[in-house]
PDB file of C-alpha atoms in Angstrom:
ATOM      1  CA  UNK A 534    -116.432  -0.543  14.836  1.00 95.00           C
ATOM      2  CA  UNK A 535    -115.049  -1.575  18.264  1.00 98.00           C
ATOM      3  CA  UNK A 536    -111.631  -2.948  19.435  1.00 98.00           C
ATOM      4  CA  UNK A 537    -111.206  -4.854  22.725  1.00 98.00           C
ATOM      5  CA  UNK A 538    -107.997  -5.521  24.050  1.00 98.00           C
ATOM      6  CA  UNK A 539    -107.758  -8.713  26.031  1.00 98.00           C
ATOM      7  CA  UNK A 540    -103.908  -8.717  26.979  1.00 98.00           C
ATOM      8  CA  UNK A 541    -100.907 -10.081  24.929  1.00 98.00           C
ATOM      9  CA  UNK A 542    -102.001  -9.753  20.919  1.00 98.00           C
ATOM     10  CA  UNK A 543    -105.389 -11.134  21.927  1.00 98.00           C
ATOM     11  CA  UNK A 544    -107.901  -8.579  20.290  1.00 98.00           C
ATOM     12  CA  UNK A 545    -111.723  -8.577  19.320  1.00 98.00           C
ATOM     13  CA  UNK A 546    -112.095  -6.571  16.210  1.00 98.00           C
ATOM     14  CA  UNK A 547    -116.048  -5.839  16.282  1.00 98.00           C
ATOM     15  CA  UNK A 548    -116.985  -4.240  12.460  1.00 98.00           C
ATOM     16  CA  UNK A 549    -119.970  -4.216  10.406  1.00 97.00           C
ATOM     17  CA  UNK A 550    -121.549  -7.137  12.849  1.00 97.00           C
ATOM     18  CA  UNK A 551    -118.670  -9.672  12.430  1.00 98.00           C
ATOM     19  CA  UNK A 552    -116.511 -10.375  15.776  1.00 98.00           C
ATOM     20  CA  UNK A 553    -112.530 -11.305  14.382  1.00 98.00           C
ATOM     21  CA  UNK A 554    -110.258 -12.784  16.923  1.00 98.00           C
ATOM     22  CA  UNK A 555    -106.422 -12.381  17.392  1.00 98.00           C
ATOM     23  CA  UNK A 556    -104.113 -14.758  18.413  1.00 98.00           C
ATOM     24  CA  UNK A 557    -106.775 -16.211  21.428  1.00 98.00           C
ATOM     25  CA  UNK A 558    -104.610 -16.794  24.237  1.00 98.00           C
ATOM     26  CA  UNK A 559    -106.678 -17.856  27.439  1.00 98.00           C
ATOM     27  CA  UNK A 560    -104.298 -18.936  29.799  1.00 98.00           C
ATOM     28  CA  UNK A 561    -102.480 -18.311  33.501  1.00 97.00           C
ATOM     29  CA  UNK A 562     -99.522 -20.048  32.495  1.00 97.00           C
ATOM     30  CA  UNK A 563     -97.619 -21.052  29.552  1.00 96.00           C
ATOM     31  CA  UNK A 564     -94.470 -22.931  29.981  1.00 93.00           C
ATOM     32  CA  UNK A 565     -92.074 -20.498  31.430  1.00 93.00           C
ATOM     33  CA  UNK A 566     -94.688 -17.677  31.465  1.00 96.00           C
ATOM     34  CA  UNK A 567     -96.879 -16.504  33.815  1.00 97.00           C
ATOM     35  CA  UNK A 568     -99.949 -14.360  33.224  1.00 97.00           C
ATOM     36  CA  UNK A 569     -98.596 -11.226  35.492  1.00 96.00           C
ATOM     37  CA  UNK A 570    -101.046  -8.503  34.617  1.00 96.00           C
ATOM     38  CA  UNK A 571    -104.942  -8.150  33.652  1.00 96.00           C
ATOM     39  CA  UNK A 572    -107.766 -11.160  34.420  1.00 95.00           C
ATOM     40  CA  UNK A 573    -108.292 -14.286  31.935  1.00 96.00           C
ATOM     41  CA  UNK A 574    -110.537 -12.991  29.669  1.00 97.00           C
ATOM     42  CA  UNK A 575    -114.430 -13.969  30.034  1.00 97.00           C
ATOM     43  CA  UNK A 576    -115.694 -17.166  27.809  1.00 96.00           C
ATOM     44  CA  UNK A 577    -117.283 -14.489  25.656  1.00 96.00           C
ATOM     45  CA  UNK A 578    -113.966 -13.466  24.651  1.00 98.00           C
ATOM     46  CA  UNK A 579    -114.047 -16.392  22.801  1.00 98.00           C
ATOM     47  CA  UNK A 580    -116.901 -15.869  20.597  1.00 98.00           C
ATOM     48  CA  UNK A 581    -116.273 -15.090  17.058  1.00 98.00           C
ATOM     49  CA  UNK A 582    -117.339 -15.694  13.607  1.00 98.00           C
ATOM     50  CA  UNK A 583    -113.608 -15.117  12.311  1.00 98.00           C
ATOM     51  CA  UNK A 584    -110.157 -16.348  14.514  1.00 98.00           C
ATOM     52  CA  UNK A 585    -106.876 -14.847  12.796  1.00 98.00           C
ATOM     53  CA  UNK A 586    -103.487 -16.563  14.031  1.00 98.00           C
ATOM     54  CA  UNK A 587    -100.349 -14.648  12.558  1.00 98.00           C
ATOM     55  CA  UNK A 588     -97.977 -17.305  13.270  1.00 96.00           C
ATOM     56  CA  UNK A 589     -97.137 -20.494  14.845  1.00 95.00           C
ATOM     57  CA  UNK A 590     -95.270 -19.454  18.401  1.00 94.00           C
ATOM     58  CA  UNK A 591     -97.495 -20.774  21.343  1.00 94.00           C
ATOM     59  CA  UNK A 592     -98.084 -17.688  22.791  1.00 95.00           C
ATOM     60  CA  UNK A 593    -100.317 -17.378  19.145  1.00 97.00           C
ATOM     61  CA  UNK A 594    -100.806 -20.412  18.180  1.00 97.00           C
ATOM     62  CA  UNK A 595    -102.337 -21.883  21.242  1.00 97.00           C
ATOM     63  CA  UNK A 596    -104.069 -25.394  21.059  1.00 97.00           C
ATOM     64  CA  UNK A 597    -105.971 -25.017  24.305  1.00 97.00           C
ATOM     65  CA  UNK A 598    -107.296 -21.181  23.407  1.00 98.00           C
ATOM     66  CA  UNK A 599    -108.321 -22.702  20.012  1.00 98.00           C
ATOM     67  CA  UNK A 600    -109.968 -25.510  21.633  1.00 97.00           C
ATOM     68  CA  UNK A 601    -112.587 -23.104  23.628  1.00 97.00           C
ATOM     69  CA  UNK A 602    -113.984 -21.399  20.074  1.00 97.00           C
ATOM     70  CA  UNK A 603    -117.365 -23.058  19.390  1.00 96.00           C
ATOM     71  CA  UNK A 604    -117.834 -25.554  16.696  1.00 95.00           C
ATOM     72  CA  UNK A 605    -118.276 -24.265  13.001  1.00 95.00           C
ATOM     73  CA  UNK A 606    -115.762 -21.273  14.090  1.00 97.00           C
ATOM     74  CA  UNK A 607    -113.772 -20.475  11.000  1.00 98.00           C
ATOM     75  CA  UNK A 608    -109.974 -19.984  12.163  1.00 98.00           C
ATOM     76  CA  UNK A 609    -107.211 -18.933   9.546  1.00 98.00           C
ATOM     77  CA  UNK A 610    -103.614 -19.877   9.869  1.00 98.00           C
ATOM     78  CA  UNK A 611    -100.778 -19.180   8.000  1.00 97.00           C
ATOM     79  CA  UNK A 612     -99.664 -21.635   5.029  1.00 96.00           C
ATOM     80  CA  UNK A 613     -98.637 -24.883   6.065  1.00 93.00           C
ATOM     81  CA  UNK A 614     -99.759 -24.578  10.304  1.00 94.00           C
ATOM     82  CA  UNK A 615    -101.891 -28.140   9.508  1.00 93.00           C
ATOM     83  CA  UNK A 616     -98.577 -30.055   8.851  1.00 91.00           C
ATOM     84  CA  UNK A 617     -95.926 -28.476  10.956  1.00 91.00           C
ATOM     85  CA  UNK A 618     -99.093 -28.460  14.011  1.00 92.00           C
ATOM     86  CA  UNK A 619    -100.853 -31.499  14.003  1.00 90.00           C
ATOM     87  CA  UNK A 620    -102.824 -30.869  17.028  1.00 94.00           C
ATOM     88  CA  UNK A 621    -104.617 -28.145  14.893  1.00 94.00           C
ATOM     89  CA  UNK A 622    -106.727 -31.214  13.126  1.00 90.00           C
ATOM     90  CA  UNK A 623    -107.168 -32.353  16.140  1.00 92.00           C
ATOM     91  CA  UNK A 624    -109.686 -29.228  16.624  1.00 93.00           C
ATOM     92  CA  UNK A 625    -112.651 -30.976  16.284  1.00 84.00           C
ATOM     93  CA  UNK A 626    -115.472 -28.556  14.205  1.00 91.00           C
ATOM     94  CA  UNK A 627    -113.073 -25.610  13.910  1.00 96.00           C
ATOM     95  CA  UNK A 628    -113.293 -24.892   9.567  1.00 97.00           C
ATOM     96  CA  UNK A 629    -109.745 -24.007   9.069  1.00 97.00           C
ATOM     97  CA  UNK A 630    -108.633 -21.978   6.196  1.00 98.00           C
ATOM     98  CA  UNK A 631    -104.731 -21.392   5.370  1.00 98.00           C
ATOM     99  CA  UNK A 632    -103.131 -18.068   3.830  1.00 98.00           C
ATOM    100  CA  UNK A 633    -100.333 -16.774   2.418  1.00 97.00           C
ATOM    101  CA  UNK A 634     -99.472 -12.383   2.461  1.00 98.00           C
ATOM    102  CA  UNK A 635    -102.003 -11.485  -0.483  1.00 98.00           C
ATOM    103  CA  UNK A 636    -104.705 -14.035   0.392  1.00 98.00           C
ATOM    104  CA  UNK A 637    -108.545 -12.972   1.006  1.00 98.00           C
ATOM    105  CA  UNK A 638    -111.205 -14.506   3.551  1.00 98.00           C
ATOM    106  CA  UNK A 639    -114.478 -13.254   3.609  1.00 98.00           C
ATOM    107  CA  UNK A 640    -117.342 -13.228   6.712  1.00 97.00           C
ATOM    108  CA  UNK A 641    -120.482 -12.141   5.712  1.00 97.00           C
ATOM    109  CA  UNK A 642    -119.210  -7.843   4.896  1.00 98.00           C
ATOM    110  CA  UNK A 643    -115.317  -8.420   6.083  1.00 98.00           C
ATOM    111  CA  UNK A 644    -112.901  -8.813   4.235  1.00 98.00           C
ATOM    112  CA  UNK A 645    -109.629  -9.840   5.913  1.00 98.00           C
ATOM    113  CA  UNK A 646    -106.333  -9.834   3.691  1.00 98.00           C
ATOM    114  CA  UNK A 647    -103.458 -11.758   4.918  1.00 98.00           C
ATOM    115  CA  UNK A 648     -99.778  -9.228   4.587  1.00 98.00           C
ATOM    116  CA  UNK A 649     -96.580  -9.743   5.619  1.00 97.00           C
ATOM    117  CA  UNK A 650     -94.290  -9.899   8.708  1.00 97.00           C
ATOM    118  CA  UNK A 651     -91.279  -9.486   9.313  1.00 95.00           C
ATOM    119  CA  UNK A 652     -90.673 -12.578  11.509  1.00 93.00           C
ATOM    120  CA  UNK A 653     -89.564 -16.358  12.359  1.00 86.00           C
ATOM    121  CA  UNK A 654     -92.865 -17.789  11.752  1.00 79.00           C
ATOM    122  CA  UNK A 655     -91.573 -21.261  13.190  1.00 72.00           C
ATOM    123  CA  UNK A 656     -92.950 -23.432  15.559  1.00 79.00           C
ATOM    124  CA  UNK A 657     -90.781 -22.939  18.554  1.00 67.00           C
ATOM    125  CA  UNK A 658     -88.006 -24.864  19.512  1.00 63.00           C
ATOM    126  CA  UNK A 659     -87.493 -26.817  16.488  1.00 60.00           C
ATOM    127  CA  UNK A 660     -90.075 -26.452  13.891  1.00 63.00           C
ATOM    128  CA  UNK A 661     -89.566 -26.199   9.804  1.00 61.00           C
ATOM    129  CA  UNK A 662     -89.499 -22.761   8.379  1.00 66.00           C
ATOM    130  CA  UNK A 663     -92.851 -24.073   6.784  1.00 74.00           C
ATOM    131  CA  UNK A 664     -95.022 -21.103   7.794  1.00 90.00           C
ATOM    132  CA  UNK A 665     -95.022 -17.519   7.254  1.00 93.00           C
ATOM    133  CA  UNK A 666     -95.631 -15.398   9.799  1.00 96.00           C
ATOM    134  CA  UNK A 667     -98.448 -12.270   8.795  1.00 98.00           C
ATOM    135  CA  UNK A 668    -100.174  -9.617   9.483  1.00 98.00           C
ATOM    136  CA  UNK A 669    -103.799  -9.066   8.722  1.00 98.00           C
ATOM    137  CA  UNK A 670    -106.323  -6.089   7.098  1.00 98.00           C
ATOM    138  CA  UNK A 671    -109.619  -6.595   8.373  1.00 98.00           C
ATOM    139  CA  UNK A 672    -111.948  -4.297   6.310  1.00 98.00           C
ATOM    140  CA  UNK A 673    -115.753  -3.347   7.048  1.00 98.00           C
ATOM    141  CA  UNK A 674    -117.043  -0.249   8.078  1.00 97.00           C
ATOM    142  CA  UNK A 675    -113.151   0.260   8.787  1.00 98.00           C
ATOM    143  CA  UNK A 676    -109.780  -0.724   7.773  1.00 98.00           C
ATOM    144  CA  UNK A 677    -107.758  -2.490  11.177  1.00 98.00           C
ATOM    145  CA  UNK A 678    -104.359  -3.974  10.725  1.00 98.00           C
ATOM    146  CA  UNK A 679    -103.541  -6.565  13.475  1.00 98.00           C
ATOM    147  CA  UNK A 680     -99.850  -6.858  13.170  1.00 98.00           C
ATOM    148  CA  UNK A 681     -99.021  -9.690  14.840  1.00 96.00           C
ATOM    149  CA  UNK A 682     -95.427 -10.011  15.370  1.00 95.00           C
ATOM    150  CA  UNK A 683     -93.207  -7.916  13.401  1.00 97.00           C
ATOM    151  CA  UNK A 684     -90.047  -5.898  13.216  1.00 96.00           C
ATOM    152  CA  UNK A 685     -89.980  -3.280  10.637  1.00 96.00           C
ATOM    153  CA  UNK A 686     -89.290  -4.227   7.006  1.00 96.00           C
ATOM    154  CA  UNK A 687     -89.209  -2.045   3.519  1.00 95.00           C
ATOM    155  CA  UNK A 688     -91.845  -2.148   1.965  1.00 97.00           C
ATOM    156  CA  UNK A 689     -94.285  -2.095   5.158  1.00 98.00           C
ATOM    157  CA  UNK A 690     -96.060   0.615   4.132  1.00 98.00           C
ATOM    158  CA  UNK A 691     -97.185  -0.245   1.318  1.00 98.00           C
ATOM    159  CA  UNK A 692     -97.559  -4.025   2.055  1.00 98.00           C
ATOM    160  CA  UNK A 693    -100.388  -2.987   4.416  1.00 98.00           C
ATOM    161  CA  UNK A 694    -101.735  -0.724   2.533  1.00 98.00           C
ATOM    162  CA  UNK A 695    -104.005   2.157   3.843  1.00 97.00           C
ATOM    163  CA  UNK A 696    -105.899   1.777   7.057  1.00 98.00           C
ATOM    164  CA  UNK A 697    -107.951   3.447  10.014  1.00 98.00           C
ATOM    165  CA  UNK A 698    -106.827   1.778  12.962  1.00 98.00           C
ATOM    166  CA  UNK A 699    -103.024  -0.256  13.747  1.00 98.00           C
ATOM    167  CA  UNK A 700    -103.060  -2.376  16.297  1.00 98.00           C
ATOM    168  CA  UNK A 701     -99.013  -2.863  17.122  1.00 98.00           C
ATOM    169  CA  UNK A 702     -97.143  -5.077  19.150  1.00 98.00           C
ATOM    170  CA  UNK A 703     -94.673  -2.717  21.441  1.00 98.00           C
ATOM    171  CA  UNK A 704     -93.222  -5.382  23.471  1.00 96.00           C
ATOM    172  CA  UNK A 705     -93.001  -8.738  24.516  1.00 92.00           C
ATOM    173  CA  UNK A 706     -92.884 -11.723  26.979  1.00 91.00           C
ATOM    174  CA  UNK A 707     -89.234 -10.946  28.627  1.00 87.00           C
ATOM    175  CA  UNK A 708     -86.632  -8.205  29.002  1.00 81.00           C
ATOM    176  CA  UNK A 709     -84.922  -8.398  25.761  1.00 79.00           C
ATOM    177  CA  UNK A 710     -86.554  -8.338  22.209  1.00 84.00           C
ATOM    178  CA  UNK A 711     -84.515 -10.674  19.520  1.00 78.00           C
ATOM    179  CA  UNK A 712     -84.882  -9.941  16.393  1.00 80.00           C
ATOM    180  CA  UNK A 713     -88.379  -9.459  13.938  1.00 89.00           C
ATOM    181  CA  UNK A 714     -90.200  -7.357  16.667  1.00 92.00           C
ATOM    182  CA  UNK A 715     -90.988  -4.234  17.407  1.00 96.00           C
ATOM    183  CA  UNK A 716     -89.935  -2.291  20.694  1.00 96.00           C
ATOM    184  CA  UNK A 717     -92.087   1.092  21.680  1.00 97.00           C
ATOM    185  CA  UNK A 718     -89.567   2.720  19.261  1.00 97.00           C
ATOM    186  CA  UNK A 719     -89.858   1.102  16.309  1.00 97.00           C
ATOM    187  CA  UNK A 720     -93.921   0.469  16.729  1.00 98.00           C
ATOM    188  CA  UNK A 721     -93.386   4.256  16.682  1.00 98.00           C
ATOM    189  CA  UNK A 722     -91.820   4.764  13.195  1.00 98.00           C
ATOM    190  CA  UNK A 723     -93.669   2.099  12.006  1.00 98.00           C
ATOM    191  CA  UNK A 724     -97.037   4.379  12.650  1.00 98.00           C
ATOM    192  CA  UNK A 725     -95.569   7.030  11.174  1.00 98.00           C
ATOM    193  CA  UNK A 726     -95.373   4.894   8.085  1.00 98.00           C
ATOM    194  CA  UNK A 727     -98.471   3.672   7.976  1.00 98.00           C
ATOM    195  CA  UNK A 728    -100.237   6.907   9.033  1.00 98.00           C
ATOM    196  CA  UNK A 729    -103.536   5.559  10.390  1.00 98.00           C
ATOM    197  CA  UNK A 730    -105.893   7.701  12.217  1.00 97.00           C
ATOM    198  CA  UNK A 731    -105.913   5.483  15.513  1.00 98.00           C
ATOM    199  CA  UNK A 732    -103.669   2.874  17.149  1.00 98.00           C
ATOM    200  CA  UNK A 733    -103.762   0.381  19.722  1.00 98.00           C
ATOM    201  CA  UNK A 734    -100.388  -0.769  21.655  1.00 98.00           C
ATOM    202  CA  UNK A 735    -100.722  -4.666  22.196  1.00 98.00           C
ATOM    203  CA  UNK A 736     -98.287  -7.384  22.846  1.00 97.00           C
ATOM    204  CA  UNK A 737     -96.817  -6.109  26.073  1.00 97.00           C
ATOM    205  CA  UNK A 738     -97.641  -5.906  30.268  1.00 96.00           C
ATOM    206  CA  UNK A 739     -99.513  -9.288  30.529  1.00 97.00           C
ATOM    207  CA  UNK A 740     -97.421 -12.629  30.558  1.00 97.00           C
ATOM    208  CA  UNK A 741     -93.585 -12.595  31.995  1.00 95.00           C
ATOM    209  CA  UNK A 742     -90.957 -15.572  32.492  1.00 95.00           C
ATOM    210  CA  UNK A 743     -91.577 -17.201  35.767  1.00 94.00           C
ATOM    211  CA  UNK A 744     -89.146 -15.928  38.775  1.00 91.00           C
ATOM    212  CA  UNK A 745     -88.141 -12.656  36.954  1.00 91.00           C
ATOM    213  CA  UNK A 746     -90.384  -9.983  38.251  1.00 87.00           C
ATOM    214  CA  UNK A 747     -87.018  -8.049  39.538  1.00 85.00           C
ATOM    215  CA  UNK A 748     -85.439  -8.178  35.989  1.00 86.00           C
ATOM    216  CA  UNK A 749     -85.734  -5.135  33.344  1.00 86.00           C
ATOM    217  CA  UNK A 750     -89.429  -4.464  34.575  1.00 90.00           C
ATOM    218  CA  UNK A 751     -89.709  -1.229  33.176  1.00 90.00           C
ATOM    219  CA  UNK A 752     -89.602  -3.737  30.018  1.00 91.00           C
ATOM    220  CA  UNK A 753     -92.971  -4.826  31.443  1.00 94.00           C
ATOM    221  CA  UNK A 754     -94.587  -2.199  32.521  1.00 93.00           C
ATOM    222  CA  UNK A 755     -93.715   0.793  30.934  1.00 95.00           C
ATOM    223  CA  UNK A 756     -93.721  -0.081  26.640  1.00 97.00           C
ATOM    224  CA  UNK A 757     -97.717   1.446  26.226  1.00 97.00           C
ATOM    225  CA  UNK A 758     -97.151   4.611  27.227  1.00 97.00           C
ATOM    226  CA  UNK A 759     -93.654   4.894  25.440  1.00 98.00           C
ATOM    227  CA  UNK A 760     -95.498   4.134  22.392  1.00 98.00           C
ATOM    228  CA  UNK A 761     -97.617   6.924  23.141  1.00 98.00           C
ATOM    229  CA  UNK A 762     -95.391   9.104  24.622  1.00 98.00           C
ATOM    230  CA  UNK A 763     -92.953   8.401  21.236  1.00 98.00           C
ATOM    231  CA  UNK A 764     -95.951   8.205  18.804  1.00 98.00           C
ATOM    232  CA  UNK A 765     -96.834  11.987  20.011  1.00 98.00           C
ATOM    233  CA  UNK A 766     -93.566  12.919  18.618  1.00 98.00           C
ATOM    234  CA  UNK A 767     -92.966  10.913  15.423  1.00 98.00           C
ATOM    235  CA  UNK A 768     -96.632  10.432  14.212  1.00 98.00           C
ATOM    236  CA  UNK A 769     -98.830  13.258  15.785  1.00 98.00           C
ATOM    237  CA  UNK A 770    -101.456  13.122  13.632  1.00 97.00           C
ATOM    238  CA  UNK A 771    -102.368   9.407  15.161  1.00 98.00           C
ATOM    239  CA  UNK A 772    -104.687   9.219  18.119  1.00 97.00           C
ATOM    240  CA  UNK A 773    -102.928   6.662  20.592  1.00 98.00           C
ATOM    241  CA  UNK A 774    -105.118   4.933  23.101  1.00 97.00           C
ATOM    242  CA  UNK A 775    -103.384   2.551  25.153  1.00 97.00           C
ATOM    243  CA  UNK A 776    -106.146   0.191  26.345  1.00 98.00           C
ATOM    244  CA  UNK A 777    -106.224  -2.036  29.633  1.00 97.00           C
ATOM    245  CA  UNK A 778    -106.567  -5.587  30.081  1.00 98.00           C
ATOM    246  CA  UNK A 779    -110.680  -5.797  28.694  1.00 98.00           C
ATOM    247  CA  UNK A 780    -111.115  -2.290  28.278  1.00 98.00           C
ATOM    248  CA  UNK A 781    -112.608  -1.170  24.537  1.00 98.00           C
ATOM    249  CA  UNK A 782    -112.281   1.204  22.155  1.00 96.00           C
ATOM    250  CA  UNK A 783    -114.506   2.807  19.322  1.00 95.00           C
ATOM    251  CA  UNK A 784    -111.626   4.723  17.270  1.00 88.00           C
ATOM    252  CA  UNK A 785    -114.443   6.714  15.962  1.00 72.00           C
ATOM    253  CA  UNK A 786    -115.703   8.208  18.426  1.00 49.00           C
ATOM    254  CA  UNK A 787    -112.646   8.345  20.333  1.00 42.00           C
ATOM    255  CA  UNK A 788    -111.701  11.082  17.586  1.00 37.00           C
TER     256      UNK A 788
END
């Protein structure tokens, strides 16, 4: 089982033969954002038999990234992303699947299981609350939990259920958080809750707002290793391996 990381909450979750995709986001710029740190990731970044979107937001839910997958890809939305998105039947070949938390999607050995999230699964600015926002569980030779967006909810735990590796989202696109994410901190209890053997930090150091380099940028730079350096502390059992813009992982072996 490998995990790339290819900036933002794009991921490649290699298990058991089947590549899953995160969230494909393949872009220099998006609206007021500007791809600040890492390269574009490659066009085989965009090869997989199984693309998992946890929510509608752009930066997830991106039309253009979806547009690169090859024909016959099977991508899996949350509930209701064909109606509030229309652009997403516009996809032409893509064999899209909707889920709601408790939902199961099978390629070839995988098994991925939709969960919850604690978040405003909208499309941004004015979209229906149509959508959940989720998590996933992909399960093969291992048990991965993608996260998506989230801020910590009751429940969590358990909603996820047991798993190998957590790959959490410790920051965002700007210098302030709102509400239904998690900072370095709360990525930190939330690992301690889940108790996994391995994590990932995601969702940080790679797109910013256009023209505010100078604002908050330890906001930018510095939420990996304050996930680690908090993790250490509050989950110590969990082996932390913040990752750089295409580098990979085999939580394994990295053991």
């Amino acid at each position: 089982m490998e995990v790339t990381w290819w900036g933002h909450a794009t991921c490649t979750v290699e298990d058991s033969g089947v590549r899953v995709l995160t969230d494909p986001l393949f872009t220099r710029r998006l609206a007021h954002l500007r791809r600040r740190r890492g390269a574009l990731p490659p066009p085989e970044a965009a090869l997989a038999d199984l693309v998992l979107v946890s929510h509608l937001h752009a930066d997830h839910l991106h039309l253009p990234s979806l547009a690169r997958l090859a024909p016959g890809t099977r991508l899996v939305v949350p509930r209701g992303a064909s109606r509030t998105v229309p652009g997403l039947r516009r996809l032409a070949g893509l064999r899209i699947t909707e889920v709601g938390a408790g939902d199961e999607v099978r390629a070839g050995p995988v098994v991925v299981r939709a969960v919850p999230a604690a978040h405003d699964g909208r499309r941004l600015p004015v979209g229906p609350h149509r959508s959940p926002a989720l998590g996933y569980v992909v399960r093969g030779a291992a048990r991965t939990y993608f996260a998506g967006d989230t801020g910590l909810f009751d429940g969590m735990a358990a909603a996820v259920g047991e798993v190998d590796v957590a790959l959490l989202p410790v920051g965002g696109w700007g210098p302030f958080l709102g509400h239904g994410h998690l900072d370095a901190r709360r990525a930190a209890q939330a690992l301690a809750a889940l108790a996994p053997r391995a994590a990932v930090p995601v969702h940080y150091g790679t797109y910013w707002p256009v023209g505010m380099d100078a604002v908050r940028p330890h906001e930018f730079h510095a939420p990996g290793g304050e996930f680690a350096r908090l993790a250490a502390r509050l989950a110590p059992d969990v082996a932390v391996h913040p990752l750089g813009h295409g580098e990979s992982l085999r939580p394994g072996a990295a053991r």
